[in-house]
CSV table of C-alpha atoms (C1' of nucleotides) in Angstrom, one decimal:
chain,number,residue,atom,x,y,z
A,4,MET,CA,-108.4,-36.8,6.7
A,5,GLU,CA,-111.9,-38.2,5.9
A,6,LEU,CA,-114.3,-39.2,8.7
A,7,PHE,CA,-116.5,-42.4,9.1
A,8,VAL,CA,-120.1,-40.8,9.1
A,9,SER,CA,-123.7,-42.0,8.6
A,10,GLN,CA,-125.3,-45.4,9.0
A,11,PHE,CA,-125.6,-48.4,6.5
A,12,VAL,CA,-127.2,-51.7,6.9
A,13,ASN,CA,-125.5,-54.4,4.6
A,14,LYS,CA,-126.0,-58.1,4.2
A,15,ILE,CA,-123.7,-61.0,5.1
A,16,ASP,CA,-123.5,-63.6,2.2
A,17,LYS,CA,-123.2,-67.3,2.4
A,18,LYS,CA,-119.4,-67.0,2.5
A,19,GLY,CA,-119.6,-64.7,5.5
A,20,ARG,CA,-118.5,-61.6,3.4
A,21,VAL,CA,-120.0,-58.2,4.0
A,22,SER,CA,-119.4,-54.9,2.0
A,23,LEU,CA,-117.8,-52.1,3.7
A,24,PRO,CA,-120.0,-49.2,2.9
A,25,SER,CA,-118.3,-47.2,-0.1
A,26,ILE,CA,-118.0,-44.0,1.8
A,27,PHE,CA,-116.2,-45.8,4.7
A,28,ARG,CA,-113.8,-47.4,2.1
A,29,ASN,CA,-113.1,-43.8,0.9
A,30,ALA,CA,-112.4,-42.7,4.4
A,31,LEU,CA,-109.6,-45.1,4.7
A,32,PRO,CA,-106.1,-43.6,4.2
A,33,GLN,CA,-104.7,-43.8,0.7
A,34,ASN,CA,-101.9,-46.1,1.5
A,35,SER,CA,-104.0,-48.9,3.1
A,36,LYS,CA,-107.4,-49.0,1.4
A,37,ASN,CA,-107.5,-52.9,1.5
A,38,GLU,CA,-107.2,-53.3,5.3
A,39,ILE,CA,-109.3,-52.5,8.3
A,40,ILE,CA,-108.7,-53.3,11.9
A,41,LEU,CA,-111.5,-54.8,14.0
A,42,TYR,CA,-111.9,-55.3,17.7
A,43,LYS,CA,-114.3,-55.8,20.5
A,44,SER,CA,-115.9,-52.5,21.7
A,45,LEU,CA,-115.0,-52.0,25.4
A,46,LYS,CA,-118.4,-50.5,26.1
A,47,HIS,CA,-120.8,-52.4,24.1
A,48,ASN,CA,-121.7,-55.8,22.4
A,49,SER,CA,-120.6,-54.4,19.2
A,50,ILE,CA,-117.5,-54.4,17.0
A,51,GLU,CA,-115.3,-51.4,16.3
A,52,GLY,CA,-113.2,-50.9,13.2
A,53,CYS,CA,-110.6,-48.3,12.1
A,54,SER,CA,-107.8,-48.0,9.7
A,55,GLY,CA,-104.2,-49.6,10.3
A,56,ASP,CA,-102.6,-46.2,10.6
A,57,ARG,CA,-104.5,-45.5,13.9
A,58,ILE,CA,-103.1,-48.7,15.4
A,59,LYS,CA,-99.7,-48.1,14.4
A,60,ASP,CA,-99.8,-44.8,16.4
A,61,ILE,CA,-101.1,-46.6,19.5
A,62,ALA,CA,-98.5,-49.3,19.1
A,63,ASP,CA,-95.8,-46.8,19.1
A,64,ARG,CA,-96.9,-45.2,22.4
A,65,ILE,CA,-97.2,-48.7,24.1
A,66,ASN,CA,-93.7,-49.4,22.9
A,67,LYS,CA,-92.4,-46.3,24.6
A,68,LEU,CA,-93.4,-47.5,28.0
A,69,ASP,CA,-90.8,-49.0,30.2
A,70,PHE,CA,-89.8,-52.3,28.6
A,71,PHE,CA,-90.0,-54.2,31.6
A,72,SER,CA,-93.1,-52.7,33.3
A,73,GLU,CA,-96.3,-54.6,33.9
A,74,ASP,CA,-98.2,-51.8,32.1
A,75,GLN,CA,-96.3,-52.5,29.0
A,76,ASP,CA,-97.2,-56.1,29.0
A,77,ASP,CA,-100.9,-55.4,29.8
A,78,PHE,CA,-101.4,-52.8,27.2
A,79,ALA,CA,-99.7,-54.9,24.5
A,80,ARG,CA,-101.9,-57.8,25.7
A,81,SER,CA,-105.2,-56.1,25.9
A,82,ILE,CA,-104.9,-54.0,22.8
A,83,LEU,CA,-102.4,-55.4,20.3
A,84,SER,CA,-103.3,-58.9,20.8
A,85,GLU,CA,-107.0,-58.4,20.6
A,86,ILE,CA,-107.1,-56.5,17.2
A,87,ILE,CA,-107.7,-58.3,14.0
A,88,PRO,CA,-106.3,-57.0,10.7
A,89,THR,CA,-108.8,-58.0,8.1
A,90,ASN,CA,-108.4,-57.7,4.4
A,91,ILE,CA,-110.8,-56.0,2.0
A,92,ASP,CA,-111.3,-57.8,-1.2
A,93,LYS,CA,-111.4,-56.3,-4.8
A,94,GLU,CA,-115.1,-55.7,-4.3
A,95,GLY,CA,-114.8,-54.0,-0.9
A,96,ARG,CA,-116.0,-56.8,1.2
A,97,PHE,CA,-114.4,-58.5,4.2
A,98,LEU,CA,-114.8,-61.3,6.7
A,99,ILE,CA,-116.1,-61.0,10.3
A,100,PRO,CA,-114.3,-63.5,12.5
A,101,ASP,CA,-116.6,-65.8,14.2
A,102,TYR,CA,-115.8,-64.8,17.8
A,103,LEU,CA,-116.6,-61.2,16.9
A,104,LYS,CA,-119.8,-62.2,15.5
A,105,LYS,CA,-120.8,-64.0,18.6
A,106,HIS,CA,-119.7,-61.1,20.8
A,107,SER,CA,-122.1,-58.8,18.9
A,108,ASN,CA,-124.9,-61.4,18.1
A,109,ILE,CA,-124.4,-60.8,14.5
A,110,THR,CA,-126.0,-63.3,12.2
A,111,SER,CA,-127.0,-62.3,8.7
A,112,GLU,CA,-127.0,-58.5,8.6
A,113,VAL,CA,-125.1,-55.7,10.2
A,114,THR,CA,-125.4,-51.9,10.7
A,115,PHE,CA,-122.3,-49.8,10.2
A,116,VAL,CA,-122.3,-46.6,12.3
A,117,GLY,CA,-119.8,-43.9,11.6
A,118,GLN,CA,-118.2,-42.5,14.7
A,119,GLY,CA,-115.7,-40.1,13.2
A,120,HIS,CA,-112.3,-41.5,13.4
A,121,TYR,CA,-113.7,-45.1,13.8
A,122,PHE,CA,-116.9,-46.9,13.1
A,123,GLN,CA,-118.9,-49.5,14.9
A,124,ILE,CA,-120.6,-52.7,13.6
A,125,TRP,CA,-123.8,-53.8,15.2
A,126,GLU,CA,-126.5,-56.3,15.0
A,127,PRO,CA,-129.2,-54.2,13.3
A,128,LYS,CA,-131.8,-54.5,16.1
A,129,ALA,CA,-129.2,-53.9,18.7
A,130,ALA,CA,-128.2,-50.8,16.8
A,131,ILE,CA,-131.6,-49.4,16.8
A,132,GLU,CA,-132.0,-50.1,20.6
A,133,ARG,CA,-128.7,-48.4,21.2
A,134,GLN,CA,-129.9,-45.3,19.1
A,135,LYS,CA,-133.1,-45.0,21.2
A,136,LYS,CA,-131.4,-45.1,24.5
A,137,SER,CA,-128.7,-42.8,23.4
A,138,ARG,CA,-131.2,-40.3,22.3
A,139,ALA,CA,-133.4,-40.7,25.4
A,140,ARG,CA,-130.4,-40.1,27.6
A,141,LEU,CA,-129.8,-36.8,25.6
A,142,ILE,CA,-133.3,-35.7,26.0
A,143,LYS,CA,-133.2,-36.4,29.7
A,144,LYS,CA,-130.2,-34.3,30.0
A,145,LYS,CA,-131.7,-31.6,28.1
A,146,LYS,CA,-134.7,-31.5,30.3
A,147,SER,CA,-132.6,-31.3,33.5
A,148,LEU,CA,-130.6,-28.9,31.8
A,149,SER,CA,-133.7,-26.7,30.9
A,150,SER,CA,-135.0,-27.1,34.4
A,151,ILE,CA,-131.9,-25.3,35.7
A,152,ILE,CA,-132.0,-22.7,33.0
A,153,PHE,CA,-135.7,-22.2,32.6
A,154,PRO,CA,-137.3,-23.1,35.9
A,155,ILE,CA,-140.1,-20.7,35.5
A,156,GLN,CA,-141.1,-21.5,32.1
A,157,ARG,CA,-141.5,-25.3,32.9
A,158,SER,CA,-144.1,-24.3,35.6
A,159,TYR,CA,-146.3,-23.1,32.6
A,160,GLU,CA,-145.9,-26.2,30.5
A,161,LYS,CA,-148.6,-28.5,31.6
B,16,MET,CA,-92.4,-52.0,10.0
B,17,GLU,CA,-95.0,-54.6,10.6
B,18,LEU,CA,-96.1,-55.5,14.0
B,19,PHE,CA,-97.1,-58.8,15.6
B,20,VAL,CA,-100.8,-58.5,16.3
B,21,SER,CA,-103.8,-60.6,17.0
B,22,GLN,CA,-104.0,-64.2,18.3
B,23,PHE,CA,-103.7,-67.7,16.8
B,24,VAL,CA,-103.9,-71.2,18.1
B,25,ASN,CA,-101.9,-73.8,16.3
B,26,LYS,CA,-101.1,-77.4,16.8
B,27,ILE,CA,-97.8,-79.2,17.5
B,28,ASP,CA,-97.4,-82.1,15.2
B,29,LYS,CA,-95.8,-85.5,16.0
B,30,LYS,CA,-92.5,-84.2,15.1
B,31,GLY,CA,-92.7,-81.3,17.4
B,32,ARG,CA,-93.2,-78.7,14.6
B,33,VAL,CA,-95.6,-75.9,14.9
B,34,SER,CA,-96.5,-73.3,12.2
B,35,LEU,CA,-95.7,-69.7,12.9
B,36,PRO,CA,-98.9,-67.8,12.0
B,37,SER,CA,-98.6,-66.4,8.5
B,38,ILE,CA,-99.1,-62.8,9.4
B,39,PHE,CA,-96.2,-63.3,12.0
B,40,ARG,CA,-94.0,-64.5,9.2
B,41,ASN,CA,-94.9,-61.4,7.3
B,42,ALA,CA,-94.1,-59.3,10.4
B,43,LEU,CA,-90.4,-60.5,10.3
B,44,PRO,CA,-87.9,-58.3,8.6
B,45,GLN,CA,-87.2,-59.0,5.1
B,46,ASN,CA,-83.7,-60.0,5.5
B,47,SER,CA,-84.3,-62.7,8.1
B,48,LYS,CA,-87.7,-64.3,7.4
B,49,ASN,CA,-86.3,-67.8,8.3
B,50,GLU,CA,-85.3,-67.3,11.8
B,51,ILE,CA,-86.9,-66.2,15.1
B,52,ILE,CA,-85.3,-65.8,18.5
B,53,LEU,CA,-87.0,-67.4,21.4
B,54,TYR,CA,-86.5,-67.0,25.2
B,55,LYS,CA,-88.3,-67.4,28.6
B,56,SER,CA,-90.6,-64.7,29.5
B,57,LEU,CA,-89.2,-62.9,32.6
B,58,LYS,CA,-92.8,-62.4,33.7
B,59,HIS,CA,-94.9,-65.3,32.9
B,60,ASN,CA,-94.8,-69.0,32.4
B,61,SER,CA,-94.6,-68.4,28.6
B,62,ILE,CA,-92.2,-68.1,25.8
B,63,GLU,CA,-91.4,-64.9,24.0
B,64,GLY,CA,-90.2,-64.6,20.4
B,65,CYS,CA,-88.9,-62.0,18.2
B,66,SER,CA,-86.7,-61.2,15.2
B,67,GLY,CA,-83.1,-61.1,15.5
B,68,ASP,CA,-83.1,-57.3,14.8
B,69,ARG,CA,-85.1,-56.9,17.9
B,70,ILE,CA,-82.5,-58.6,19.9
B,71,LYS,CA,-79.9,-56.2,18.7
B,72,ASP,CA,-82.2,-53.3,20.0
B,73,ILE,CA,-82.4,-54.8,23.3
B,74,ALA,CA,-78.8,-55.4,23.6
B,75,ASP,CA,-78.3,-51.7,22.8
B,76,ARG,CA,-80.8,-50.8,25.6
B,77,ILE,CA,-78.8,-52.9,28.1
B,78,ASN,CA,-75.7,-51.2,27.1
B,79,LYS,CA,-77.1,-47.9,28.0
B,80,LEU,CA,-77.7,-49.0,31.6
B,81,ASP,CA,-75.0,-48.1,33.9
B,82,PHE,CA,-72.1,-50.4,33.1
B,83,PHE,CA,-71.5,-51.2,36.9
B,84,SER,CA,-75.1,-51.8,37.9
B,85,GLU,CA,-76.4,-55.0,39.1
B,86,ASP,CA,-79.3,-54.4,36.7
B,87,GLN,CA,-76.9,-54.4,33.7
B,88,ASP,CA,-75.5,-57.6,34.7
B,89,ASP,CA,-78.9,-59.2,35.5
B,90,PHE,CA,-80.4,-58.3,32.3
B,91,ALA,CA,-77.6,-59.4,30.2
B,92,ARG,CA,-77.5,-62.7,31.9
B,93,SER,CA,-81.2,-63.1,31.9
B,94,ILE,CA,-82.0,-62.2,28.4
B,95,LEU,CA,-78.9,-62.4,26.1
B,96,SER,CA,-77.4,-65.6,27.5
B,97,GLU,CA,-80.6,-67.5,27.2
B,98,ILE,CA,-82.0,-66.8,23.8
B,99,ILE,CA,-82.3,-69.4,21.3
B,100,PRO,CA,-82.2,-68.7,17.6
B,101,THR,CA,-84.6,-70.9,15.9
B,102,ASN,CA,-84.9,-71.7,12.3
B,103,ILE,CA,-88.1,-71.6,10.2
B,104,ASP,CA,-88.6,-74.4,7.6
B,105,LYS,CA,-89.9,-73.9,4.2
B,106,GLU,CA,-93.5,-74.3,5.3
B,107,GLY,CA,-93.1,-71.8,8.1
B,108,ARG,CA,-92.8,-74.2,11.0
B,109,PHE,CA,-90.3,-74.3,13.8
B,110,LEU,CA,-89.3,-76.5,16.8
B,111,ILE,CA,-89.8,-75.4,20.3
B,112,PRO,CA,-87.1,-76.6,22.5
B,113,ASP,CA,-88.1,-79.0,25.2
B,114,TYR,CA,-86.9,-76.9,28.2
B,115,LEU,CA,-89.1,-73.9,26.9
B,116,LYS,CA,-92.1,-76.3,26.5
B,117,LYS,CA,-91.6,-77.4,30.1
B,118,HIS,CA,-91.4,-73.8,31.3
B,119,SER,CA,-94.6,-73.0,29.8
B,120,ASN,CA,-96.4,-76.3,30.2
B,121,ILE,CA,-96.9,-76.7,26.5
B,122,THR,CA,-97.9,-80.1,25.3
B,123,SER,CA,-99.9,-80.4,21.9
B,124,GLU,CA,-101.2,-76.8,21.1
B,125,VAL,CA,-100.0,-73.3,21.6
B,126,THR,CA,-101.5,-69.8,21.4
B,127,PHE,CA,-99.5,-67.2,19.6
B,128,VAL,CA,-100.2,-63.7,21.2
B,129,GLY,CA,-99.1,-60.6,19.1
B,130,GLN,CA,-97.5,-58.0,21.4
B,131,GLY,CA,-96.3,-55.5,19.0
B,132,HIS,CA,-92.6,-55.9,18.3
B,133,TYR,CA,-92.6,-59.2,19.9
B,134,PHE,CA,-95.0,-62.0,20.6
B,135,GLN,CA,-95.7,-64.7,23.1
B,136,ILE,CA,-96.3,-68.3,23.0
B,137,TRP,CA,-98.7,-69.8,25.7
B,138,GLU,CA,-100.4,-73.2,26.6
B,139,PRO,CA,-103.8,-72.2,25.3
B,140,LYS,CA,-105.6,-72.4,28.8
B,141,ALA,CA,-102.9,-70.4,30.5
B,142,ALA,CA,-103.4,-67.9,27.7
B,143,ILE,CA,-107.0,-67.4,28.4
B,144,GLU,CA,-106.4,-66.9,32.0
B,145,ARG,CA,-103.5,-64.5,31.5
B,146,GLN,CA,-106.0,-62.6,29.1
B,147,LYS,CA,-108.7,-62.1,31.7
B,148,LYS,CA,-106.2,-60.9,34.3
B,149,SER,CA,-104.7,-58.5,32.1
B,150,ARG,CA,-107.9,-57.1,31.0
B,151,ALA,CA,-109.2,-56.8,34.6
B,152,ARG,CA,-106.0,-54.9,35.7
B,153,LEU,CA,-106.4,-52.6,32.8
B,154,ILE,CA,-109.9,-51.6,33.6
B,155,LYS,CA,-108.8,-50.6,37.0
B,156,LYS,CA,-106.3,-48.3,35.3
B,157,LYS,CA,-108.7,-46.7,32.8
B,158,LYS,CA,-107.0,-43.4,33.2
B,159,SER,CA,-103.7,-44.7,32.0
B,160,LEU,CA,-105.5,-46.5,29.1
B,161,SER,CA,-107.0,-43.2,27.9
B,162,SER,CA,-103.6,-41.4,28.1
B,163,ILE,CA,-102.4,-44.0,25.8
B,164,ILE,CA,-105.3,-43.7,23.3
B,165,PHE,CA,-106.4,-40.0,23.6
B,166,PRO,CA,-103.2,-38.3,22.3
B,167,ILE,CA,-103.8,-40.2,19.2
B,168,GLN,CA,-107.1,-39.0,18.4
B,169,ARG,CA,-106.0,-35.5,18.8
B,170,SER,CA,-103.2,-36.1,16.3
B,171,TYR,CA,-105.9,-36.9,13.7
B,172,GLU,CA,-108.0,-33.8,14.5
B,173,LYS,CA,-106.9,-31.2,11.9
C,28,DT,C1',-135.5,-29.9,-16.2
C,29,DG,C1',-136.9,-34.8,-17.5
C,30,DG,C1',-135.5,-39.0,-18.6
C,31,DG,C1',-132.6,-42.2,-20.9
C,32,DA,C1',-127.8,-43.6,-20.6
C,33,DT,C1',-123.7,-44.6,-18.0
C,34,DT,C1',-121.3,-45.7,-13.8
C,35,DA,C1',-121.0,-47.3,-9.0
C,36,DT,C1',-122.5,-50.3,-5.3
C,37,DA,C1',-124.1,-54.2,-3.1
C,38,DT,C1',-124.5,-59.0,-3.8
C,39,DG,C1',-123.8,-64.0,-5.8
C,40,DG,C1',-121.0,-67.8,-7.0
C,41,DG,C1',-116.9,-70.5,-9.4
C,42,DC,C1',-112.3,-71.4,-8.9
C,43,DG,C1',-107.3,-71.1,-8.1
C,44,DT,C1',-104.0,-70.2,-4.4
C,45,DC,C1',-102.3,-70.3,0.1
C,46,DA,C1',-102.0,-71.6,5.1
C,47,DA,C1',-102.0,-75.3,8.4
C,48,DT,C1',-101.0,-79.9,8.9
C,49,DG,C1',-99.4,-84.7,8.0
C,50,DG,C1',-96.0,-87.8,6.6
C,51,DG,C1',-91.8,-89.9,3.7
C,52,DT,C1',-87.2,-89.6,3.1
C,53,DA,C1',-82.3,-87.7,2.9
C,54,DT,C1',-78.7,-85.7,5.4
C,55,DA,C1',-76.0,-84.7,9.6
C,56,DC,C1',-74.4,-85.4,14.0
C,57,DT,C1',-72.9,-88.3,17.9
D,9,DA,C1',-76.7,-97.5,14.1
D,10,DG,C1',-79.8,-94.1,16.2
D,11,DT,C1',-81.7,-89.8,16.9
D,12,DA,C1',-82.8,-85.3,15.3
D,13,DT,C1',-83.6,-82.0,11.8
D,14,DA,C1',-84.5,-80.2,7.0
D,15,DC,C1',-86.5,-80.7,2.6
D,16,DC,C1',-89.9,-82.5,-0.5
D,17,DC,C1',-94.6,-83.7,-1.5
D,18,DA,C1',-99.6,-84.3,-0.4
D,19,DT,C1',-104.2,-83.0,1.5
D,20,DT,C1',-107.8,-80.2,3.3
D,21,DG,C1',-110.3,-76.2,4.0
D,22,DA,C1',-110.3,-71.2,4.0
D,23,DC,C1',-109.7,-67.2,1.5
D,24,DG,C1',-108.8,-64.0,-2.3
D,25,DC,C1',-109.4,-63.1,-7.2
D,26,DC,C1',-112.3,-63.0,-11.0
D,27,DC,C1',-116.6,-62.7,-13.4
D,28,DA,C1',-121.5,-61.7,-13.4
D,29,DT,C1',-125.9,-59.3,-12.2
D,30,DA,C1',-129.4,-56.2,-10.2
D,31,DT,C1',-130.3,-52.1,-8.0
D,32,DA,C1',-129.2,-47.5,-7.0
D,33,DA,C1',-126.8,-43.1,-8.0
D,34,DT,C1',-125.1,-40.0,-11.3
D,35,DC,C1',-124.4,-37.9,-15.5
D,36,DC,C1',-125.6,-35.7,-19.6
D,37,DC,C1',-128.0,-33.9,-23.3
D,38,DA,C1',-132.1,-32.7,-25.8
DNA sequence: TGGGATTATATGGGCGTCAATGGGTATACT
DNA sequence: AGTATACCCATTGACGCCCATATAATCCCA
């Protein structure tokens, strides 16, 4: 299976359409190249997207829960009712629903971020911010890591 | 098999008709696109709906319960005796019986909520309330959420 | 290997089709 | 007759399909 990788910035046209990057389209499963599933990210003000196949698997698991349980209802409610199947037109474009645009402050441009089995859609500036923070956090961890591993070398550093 | 997913708010007209969302109609089985089954939700002040095929599945499940158990009797009574088969007209609309409207405080608009193999019909404001509660409860139970979603990711790994 | 030729991708816009909604009228049931 | 429901037709706005173009990527041959 292909993965969603790399980053792309694309424009939203007057009709609200935006091109799904070509290599993301290629990463969709053969049988459903003209549909993606969109939903709010649980962690960020961004949108996440994936193939329909992925959702079918999740739905199967939810349906195996006890039919009368609260959990079954909650999961169905929070996951299945909050996803938006979205058609991709012949040119590879799709529409982002208004409430998802609001959620992620998207207006005229978006940044697609490959995340492996799924991808994210960000307002471009927010994407850059997110990138910085993410990197900073990594560097911080590295430092503390090296302070554990190389405590002596650090004393030479400044 | 197609699933009921996503949410839609539709209006009830003067004659009491309301459109079943297009993608819900598409999710009905090929052989019975002009009928849905309605019944009171056991858990909420809402209506639930599904295809006739699904009711057959539920009946099977009930049959598998201990024949002499109280539960068997209760379920059969609560579910099978109170379902309402409802016709869908050529334009994709149907009528919501009055007692179901009362049960769910529905007046002029409804929210359709996809739940996988079935869907719910809510009074729109109540739907929003329910959404919040459901999500809050789920966040508390993050562990069980990831147990639903994680195994899927693994299945994509090779 | 350079550079023109070909193809693919991102983007723009016209237009037909479909979904949601409203309303008239025929048919059926009581 | 009176009420309820289904069928038919109409309207509106949104969306998908088609065609077009510019830029970018790739190819291919001298």
